[in-house]
Short mmCIF file of C-alpha atoms in Angstrom, two decimals:
data_model
loop_
_atom_site.label_atom_id
_atom_site.label_comp_id
_atom_site.label_asym_id
_atom_site.label_seq_id
_atom_site.Cartn_x
_atom_site.Cartn_y
_atom_site.Cartn_z
CA UNK A 21 8.03 -19.16 174.90
CA UNK A 22 10.86 -21.37 173.57
CA UNK A 23 12.81 -21.29 170.30
CA UNK A 24 14.73 -23.45 167.83
CA UNK A 25 16.78 -22.29 164.88
CA UNK A 26 17.47 -24.19 161.65
CA UNK A 27 19.71 -23.45 158.69
CA UNK A 28 18.86 -24.42 155.09
CA UNK A 29 21.89 -24.02 152.83
CA UNK A 30 23.06 -25.22 149.42
CA UNK A 31 26.80 -25.13 150.10
CA UNK A 32 28.01 -25.66 146.51
CA UNK A 33 30.05 -28.73 147.48
CA UNK A 34 31.72 -26.73 150.26
CA UNK A 35 33.59 -24.59 147.75
CA UNK A 36 33.41 -20.85 148.38
CA UNK A 37 33.37 -18.26 145.61
CA UNK A 38 37.03 -17.55 146.35
CA UNK A 39 37.80 -21.06 145.06
CA UNK A 40 38.71 -22.45 148.48
CA UNK A 41 37.10 -25.53 149.99
CA UNK A 42 36.77 -25.23 153.75
CA UNK A 43 33.73 -26.76 155.47
CA UNK A 44 34.78 -25.29 158.79
CA UNK A 45 33.51 -21.98 157.42
CA UNK A 46 30.01 -23.49 157.39
CA UNK A 47 30.54 -24.70 160.95
CA UNK A 48 31.61 -21.23 162.04
CA UNK A 49 28.50 -19.77 160.38
CA UNK A 50 26.25 -22.20 162.26
CA UNK A 51 28.01 -21.33 165.50
CA UNK A 52 27.62 -17.63 164.90
CA UNK A 53 23.92 -18.04 164.11
CA UNK A 54 23.35 -20.49 167.00
CA UNK A 55 21.90 -23.14 164.68
CA UNK A 56 20.29 -26.23 166.23
CA UNK A 57 19.71 -28.16 162.99
CA UNK A 58 21.52 -27.75 159.68
CA UNK A 59 19.80 -28.90 156.47
CA UNK A 60 22.46 -29.01 153.78
CA UNK A 61 22.29 -29.50 150.02
CA UNK A 62 25.23 -30.32 147.73
CA UNK A 63 27.25 -31.93 150.50
CA UNK A 64 30.38 -33.31 148.84
CA UNK A 65 32.71 -35.92 150.34
CA UNK A 66 33.92 -37.67 147.15
CA UNK A 67 37.73 -37.67 146.93
CA UNK A 68 37.58 -37.07 143.17
CA UNK A 69 35.84 -33.73 143.90
CA UNK A 70 38.11 -32.72 146.79
CA UNK A 71 36.12 -34.43 149.56
CA UNK A 72 37.66 -35.75 152.77
CA UNK A 73 36.55 -38.50 155.21
CA UNK A 74 36.02 -36.01 158.04
CA UNK A 75 34.01 -33.46 156.02
CA UNK A 76 30.73 -34.14 157.85
CA UNK A 77 32.39 -33.72 161.25
CA UNK A 78 34.15 -30.53 160.10
CA UNK A 79 30.84 -29.05 158.99
CA UNK A 80 28.74 -30.18 161.95
CA UNK A 81 31.32 -29.77 164.69
CA UNK A 82 30.99 -31.42 168.11
CA UNK A 83 27.97 -29.21 168.82
CA UNK A 84 25.81 -31.17 166.32
CA UNK A 85 26.77 -34.82 166.82
CA UNK A 86 23.67 -36.35 165.23
CA UNK A 87 23.78 -36.78 161.45
CA UNK A 88 21.53 -38.11 158.68
CA UNK A 89 23.48 -38.74 155.47
CA UNK A 90 21.41 -38.79 152.28
CA UNK A 91 23.66 -39.70 149.32
CA UNK A 92 22.40 -39.22 145.78
CA UNK A 93 25.71 -40.22 144.17
CA UNK A 94 28.28 -42.61 145.59
CA UNK A 95 31.99 -43.09 145.10
CA UNK A 96 34.22 -45.78 146.62
CA UNK A 97 35.20 -43.59 149.56
CA UNK A 98 32.72 -40.74 149.48
CA UNK A 99 29.30 -39.46 148.48
CA UNK A 100 27.35 -36.39 147.31
CA UNK A 101 23.86 -35.30 148.28
CA UNK A 102 21.81 -34.00 151.20
CA UNK A 103 22.77 -33.90 154.87
CA UNK A 104 21.02 -33.08 158.14
CA UNK A 105 23.09 -32.34 161.24
CA UNK A 106 21.48 -31.80 164.63
CA UNK A 107 22.19 -30.70 168.17
CA UNK A 108 19.41 -33.08 169.25
CA UNK A 109 19.06 -36.85 168.67
CA UNK A 110 17.71 -38.08 165.34
CA UNK A 111 15.41 -40.89 166.48
CA UNK A 112 14.40 -41.94 162.95
CA UNK A 113 16.14 -41.25 159.67
CA UNK A 114 14.67 -42.02 156.26
CA UNK A 115 15.95 -41.48 152.72
CA UNK A 116 13.30 -40.96 150.04
CA UNK A 117 14.11 -41.64 146.39
CA UNK A 118 12.20 -39.06 144.33
CA UNK A 119 13.14 -40.35 140.87
CA UNK A 120 10.71 -41.63 138.26
CA UNK A 121 13.34 -42.15 135.56
CA UNK A 122 17.16 -42.39 135.44
CA UNK A 123 18.98 -39.07 135.76
CA UNK A 124 22.54 -37.77 135.71
CA UNK A 125 21.96 -36.70 139.32
CA UNK A 126 19.36 -38.73 141.20
CA UNK A 127 17.20 -36.68 143.53
CA UNK A 128 16.63 -37.72 147.12
CA UNK A 129 15.14 -36.31 150.32
CA UNK A 130 16.47 -36.68 153.87
CA UNK A 131 13.67 -37.17 156.41
CA UNK A 132 14.76 -36.84 160.06
CA UNK A 133 12.57 -37.18 163.14
CA UNK A 134 14.37 -35.15 165.78
CA UNK A 135 13.83 -35.39 169.53
CA UNK A 136 14.02 -31.72 170.41
CA UNK A 137 13.44 -29.97 173.71
CA UNK A 138 9.75 -29.51 172.85
CA UNK A 139 9.06 -33.02 171.54
CA UNK A 140 9.47 -34.56 168.12
CA UNK A 141 10.12 -32.37 165.07
CA UNK A 142 10.15 -33.82 161.55
CA UNK A 143 12.66 -32.11 159.26
CA UNK A 144 12.89 -32.92 155.54
CA UNK A 145 15.58 -31.56 153.24
CA UNK A 146 15.82 -31.97 149.47
CA UNK A 147 17.28 -30.61 146.24
CA UNK A 148 15.08 -30.85 143.14
CA UNK A 149 16.15 -31.06 139.50
CA UNK A 150 16.83 -28.26 137.04
CA UNK A 151 14.30 -29.73 134.58
CA UNK A 152 10.76 -28.43 135.23
CA UNK A 153 9.26 -31.76 134.18
CA UNK A 154 11.48 -33.69 136.58
CA UNK A 155 10.84 -31.18 139.37
CA UNK A 156 7.09 -31.62 139.10
CA UNK A 157 7.40 -35.40 139.20
CA UNK A 158 9.82 -35.25 142.13
CA UNK A 159 7.51 -32.93 144.08
CA UNK A 160 4.56 -35.29 143.61
CA UNK A 161 6.68 -38.23 144.73
CA UNK A 162 7.96 -36.27 147.72
CA UNK A 163 4.51 -35.40 149.04
CA UNK A 164 3.33 -38.98 148.51
CA UNK A 165 6.35 -40.42 150.35
CA UNK A 166 5.99 -37.93 153.20
CA UNK A 167 2.35 -38.94 153.71
CA UNK A 168 3.12 -42.67 153.52
CA UNK A 169 5.33 -42.56 156.62
CA UNK A 170 3.38 -43.93 159.55
CA UNK A 171 3.50 -41.91 162.75
CA UNK A 172 1.85 -42.84 166.02
CA UNK A 173 1.65 -39.16 166.89
CA UNK A 174 1.75 -36.53 164.16
CA UNK A 175 4.80 -34.31 164.59
CA UNK A 176 5.34 -30.72 163.43
CA UNK A 177 6.85 -30.93 159.95
CA UNK A 178 9.29 -28.72 158.06
CA UNK A 179 10.19 -29.21 154.39
CA UNK A 180 13.03 -27.14 152.96
CA UNK A 181 15.76 -27.09 150.38
CA UNK A 182 16.90 -25.93 146.97
CA UNK A 183 13.69 -26.37 144.97
CA UNK A 184 15.22 -24.91 141.78
CA UNK A 185 11.91 -23.24 140.89
CA UNK A 186 12.26 -19.73 139.52
CA UNK A 187 9.22 -19.54 137.23
CA UNK A 188 6.10 -17.54 138.04
CA UNK A 189 3.31 -18.54 137.91
CA UNK A 190 4.34 -22.04 138.94
CA UNK A 191 2.19 -25.16 139.01
CA UNK A 192 4.87 -26.84 141.14
CA UNK A 193 4.69 -24.16 143.84
CA UNK A 194 0.90 -24.19 143.77
CA UNK A 195 0.99 -27.95 144.27
CA UNK A 196 3.35 -27.76 147.26
CA UNK A 197 1.43 -24.81 148.72
CA UNK A 198 -1.77 -26.87 148.56
CA UNK A 199 -0.26 -29.51 150.86
CA UNK A 200 1.92 -27.43 153.20
CA UNK A 201 2.12 -23.81 154.37
CA UNK A 202 4.90 -21.78 152.74
CA UNK A 203 7.19 -19.61 154.87
CA UNK A 204 7.97 -16.58 152.66
CA UNK A 205 11.63 -15.75 152.15
CA UNK A 206 13.55 -13.39 149.85
CA UNK A 207 15.65 -14.42 146.85
CA UNK A 208 18.79 -16.45 147.54
CA UNK A 209 20.44 -16.98 144.13
CA UNK A 210 22.95 -16.00 142.91
CA UNK A 211 24.50 -15.09 146.22
CA UNK A 212 26.36 -11.98 144.99
CA UNK A 213 23.19 -10.45 143.56
CA UNK A 214 20.18 -12.56 144.54
CA UNK A 215 17.18 -12.36 142.20
CA UNK A 216 15.79 -15.93 142.24
CA UNK A 217 13.92 -17.62 145.10
CA UNK A 218 15.37 -21.10 144.67
CA UNK A 219 15.63 -21.98 148.38
CA UNK A 220 12.24 -22.41 150.03
CA UNK A 221 10.55 -23.59 153.22
CA UNK A 222 7.15 -25.13 153.97
CA UNK A 223 5.66 -26.34 157.23
CA UNK A 224 2.76 -28.14 158.86
CA UNK A 225 2.47 -27.24 162.53
CA UNK A 226 0.18 -25.78 165.17
CA UNK A 227 1.07 -23.63 168.18
CA UNK A 228 4.44 -22.79 166.60
CA UNK A 229 5.34 -19.51 164.94
CA UNK A 230 7.61 -20.27 161.96
CA UNK A 231 9.50 -17.65 159.97
CA UNK A 232 12.24 -17.89 157.34
CA UNK A 233 14.73 -15.24 156.30
CA UNK A 234 17.84 -15.24 154.14
CA UNK A 235 21.20 -14.25 155.62
CA UNK A 236 23.07 -11.68 153.57
CA UNK A 237 26.45 -10.16 154.35
CA UNK A 238 29.79 -9.48 152.70
CA UNK A 239 31.41 -12.61 154.17
CA UNK A 240 28.33 -14.84 153.92
CA UNK A 241 27.55 -14.20 150.26
CA UNK A 242 30.95 -15.62 149.25
CA UNK A 243 30.48 -18.95 151.06
CA UNK A 244 28.45 -20.45 148.19
CA UNK A 245 26.56 -19.53 145.04
CA UNK A 246 23.39 -19.60 147.21
CA UNK A 247 22.61 -17.57 150.31
CA UNK A 248 21.64 -19.48 153.46
CA UNK A 249 18.14 -19.36 154.94
CA UNK A 250 17.52 -19.33 158.69
CA UNK A 251 14.24 -20.76 159.97
CA UNK A 252 13.04 -19.61 163.39
CA UNK A 253 10.61 -21.71 165.43
CA UNK A 254 8.84 -20.20 168.44
CA UNK A 255 6.64 -22.41 170.61
CA UNK A 256 3.71 -20.28 171.79
#
């Protein structure tokens, strides 16, 4: 039996609840948790928001040299959006535009095909809108775009991110659950007293046991306004 470990984390632009911005804290967390692939939301490298040119490297570290940048907003010398960092090569990287109408913050999805030790693994990270109407439209677009990608051999697939869905019952969650299998996980927001399940994981895979659990601790809960989620993969 072999394992991989992924991290799904909305990092709040890299700014901790103590007001400090230090992406090396995220790197240290991934090291401590032995993370193979990091799926990050609210990655911020824009100078006007405190970003630096080496922010991606500081977060990923030399242990995860393969990166898929997925900007949703651009500045002359920086960007904001989703990011995937990996210990293993990203052999194909796609950026899906989920928008159906202009928005203050366009919504995108990073779609990475990773050559792991057990073959290809398709990892998709996204961050949906606060508006329920936009979220539903974005989710429909996301599933359509995922299915439109041609693959010679179908790879195990993981979809994760800040879905921003807190309502129950939820037509959006029923829709996503009808296409992919959800991996249950406890509430992640707000990090100091989590009551909302905003960060979620789905998968499509056989012969792999997939579980998701939030990470909660005194030091971790101050890293962002969200708690991180760790996804464990076990090849049977």
